[in-house]
Amino acid sequence: MSIRFPLQADGLLDAQQTAPRFKSVAGAGESPLALGTAVLSSDQVFSPLMIMKQSALENNLRQLADFCRENGVMLAAHGKTSMSPAILRRAISEGGAWGLGAATPAQVRALRQFGIRNVFLANELVDPAGIRWIAQWQQQHPDHGFLCYVDSLQGVKLLAQNLGDSQISVLLEMSVSGGRTGCRSQQDALEIAEAIAACPALKLVGVAGYEGALGAGRDESGIQRVKDYCQMMIATAELLAEKQLFASDHIILSAGGGAWFDVVTACFTAAKLPLPMTPLIRSGAYMAHDSGLYARIAPFAQPGATHHFAAALEIWGRVLSRPEPGLAFVDFGRRDVPFDQDLPNPLWIRNADGSAPRKATHLRISDVNDQHAYLLLPDDEPLQVGDWVGCGISHPCTAFDKWRYLPLVDDDYCVTDSLETAF
């Protein structure tokens, strides 16, 4: 027996060991799966596990690189989606990105440690310790590019107080009432730009914004809202150029997250400004794409698109129970999968030994608890306890942060690389 009766609370403990880092790896979980491991038939795999498909990742990097080249725009791919060096380095070496985007000083630090030379903090930089760390890095690495936002006089003051002898390039962020961070009027923008111009530590090199905060849909009125927002950024850049408030003779316009980079690109490339301008888009979710949110709203998912993304992430779990007709439980939940936009979307079933793949599109997940997924299925579905169920996910930005490690696999689900994350 593996238990002794009567049960007693004796207060005894064994010595603490190093916590396993690789939760989907069997045994001690101290190292990633070996290259070539067939993840759905190996005895070295714990369920559940999330995988990334190499063919989809490579396709997505290539597709957006082609789009940027064809349209004459640059890419600062947002790194916060995966925070995985093995993925993000590919965005530079294979995906043609100028650099990577971050949202916090800690993410900037991680990207630098990943070996990323150009980093765009697409946010305000107001944390004194973060400012000082970035200032020190720039002093020690003057050939590394860095950009961040400013949207307030207080923000200018905080940067001036903490940058010391360092000098950084900034973009003035613009937004609309009810939006996210960013100046709400051109008058505010002008006042802040003048304060930046008077600060020796700051160089104003462009205007930026985030159209995703508008909450617009892909209908005619939603598209027009995004276009109007882009035109507001363009008009602000024109005003600041006329007032000679830019510190460079070449400026940047930056927006374009994962949902609207096509509309942003069309607006920015058509802009006529007094200074040469480089459009810099900032999509990040495209590397993984998905089977839900971005499959609906991404530019390449729209009718007439000439490029396409492929869903790269899948969550695989085993059937725990079939306690009643029409219902099964799978062993993944909120600890393992995103649930903020859509629930996982069943794609495939395999036998417990990984054999006999068949489609699972007739199944549906109706809810997830911490470690249980409620799987609705026909009464005559032969799915058995222990079988594998593989699902697509929705919203990759809340998928990677649940995993310290994901195997990168080929189309036969054999490991080709290890993807570790740094959240």
Short mmCIF file of N, CA, C and O in Angstrom, two decimals, residues 26 52 156 160 168 184 201 263 290 335-336 358 399 408:
data_model
loop_
_atom_site.label_atom_id
_atom_site.label_comp_id
_atom_site.label_asym_id
_atom_site.label_seq_id
_atom_site.Cartn_x
_atom_site.Cartn_y
_atom_site.Cartn_z
N ALA A 26 8.80 14.13 -18.31
CA ALA A 26 8.68 13.10 -17.28
C ALA A 26 9.98 13.01 -16.46
O ALA A 26 10.99 13.63 -16.77
N MET A 52 4.79 23.98 -29.97
CA MET A 52 4.78 24.95 -31.06
C MET A 52 5.27 24.26 -32.32
O MET A 52 6.29 23.55 -32.29
N VAL A 156 8.62 63.51 -18.87
CA VAL A 156 9.86 64.17 -19.30
C VAL A 156 10.74 64.45 -18.08
O VAL A 156 11.95 64.21 -18.09
N ALA A 160 14.51 63.04 -17.27
CA ALA A 160 15.62 63.98 -17.09
C ALA A 160 16.32 63.77 -15.74
O ALA A 160 17.54 63.89 -15.64
N ILE A 168 18.60 59.41 -24.73
CA ILE A 168 17.79 58.41 -25.41
C ILE A 168 16.84 59.08 -26.39
O ILE A 168 16.50 60.26 -26.25
N ARG A 184 -3.88 63.43 -25.43
CA ARG A 184 -5.25 63.49 -25.93
C ARG A 184 -5.50 64.65 -26.89
O ARG A 184 -6.56 64.72 -27.50
N ALA A 201 18.79 65.35 -22.40
CA ALA A 201 18.85 63.89 -22.34
C ALA A 201 17.90 63.22 -23.31
O ALA A 201 17.99 61.99 -23.51
N VAL A 263 -4.02 48.25 -42.08
CA VAL A 263 -4.62 49.59 -42.20
C VAL A 263 -3.59 50.65 -41.81
O VAL A 263 -3.47 51.69 -42.47
N ASP A 290 -3.02 31.99 -33.96
CA ASP A 290 -3.86 31.14 -33.12
C ASP A 290 -5.01 30.56 -33.91
O ASP A 290 -5.12 30.75 -35.12
N ARG A 335 -4.43 26.84 -15.70
CA ARG A 335 -2.98 26.88 -15.45
C ARG A 335 -2.18 26.66 -16.72
O ARG A 335 -0.99 26.94 -16.75
N ASP A 336 -2.83 26.18 -17.77
CA ASP A 336 -2.13 25.71 -18.96
C ASP A 336 -2.52 26.41 -20.25
O ASP A 336 -1.74 26.42 -21.20
N ARG A 358 -7.10 11.43 -35.60
CA ARG A 358 -8.36 11.73 -36.29
C ARG A 358 -8.88 13.08 -35.82
O ARG A 358 -8.52 13.57 -34.75
N ALA A 399 -0.80 32.67 -23.52
CA ALA A 399 -0.50 31.24 -23.57
C ALA A 399 0.92 30.95 -23.09
O ALA A 399 1.13 30.11 -22.22
N LEU A 408 9.51 22.73 -29.51
CA LEU A 408 9.23 23.04 -30.91
C LEU A 408 9.25 21.72 -31.65
O LEU A 408 10.18 20.92 -31.49
#
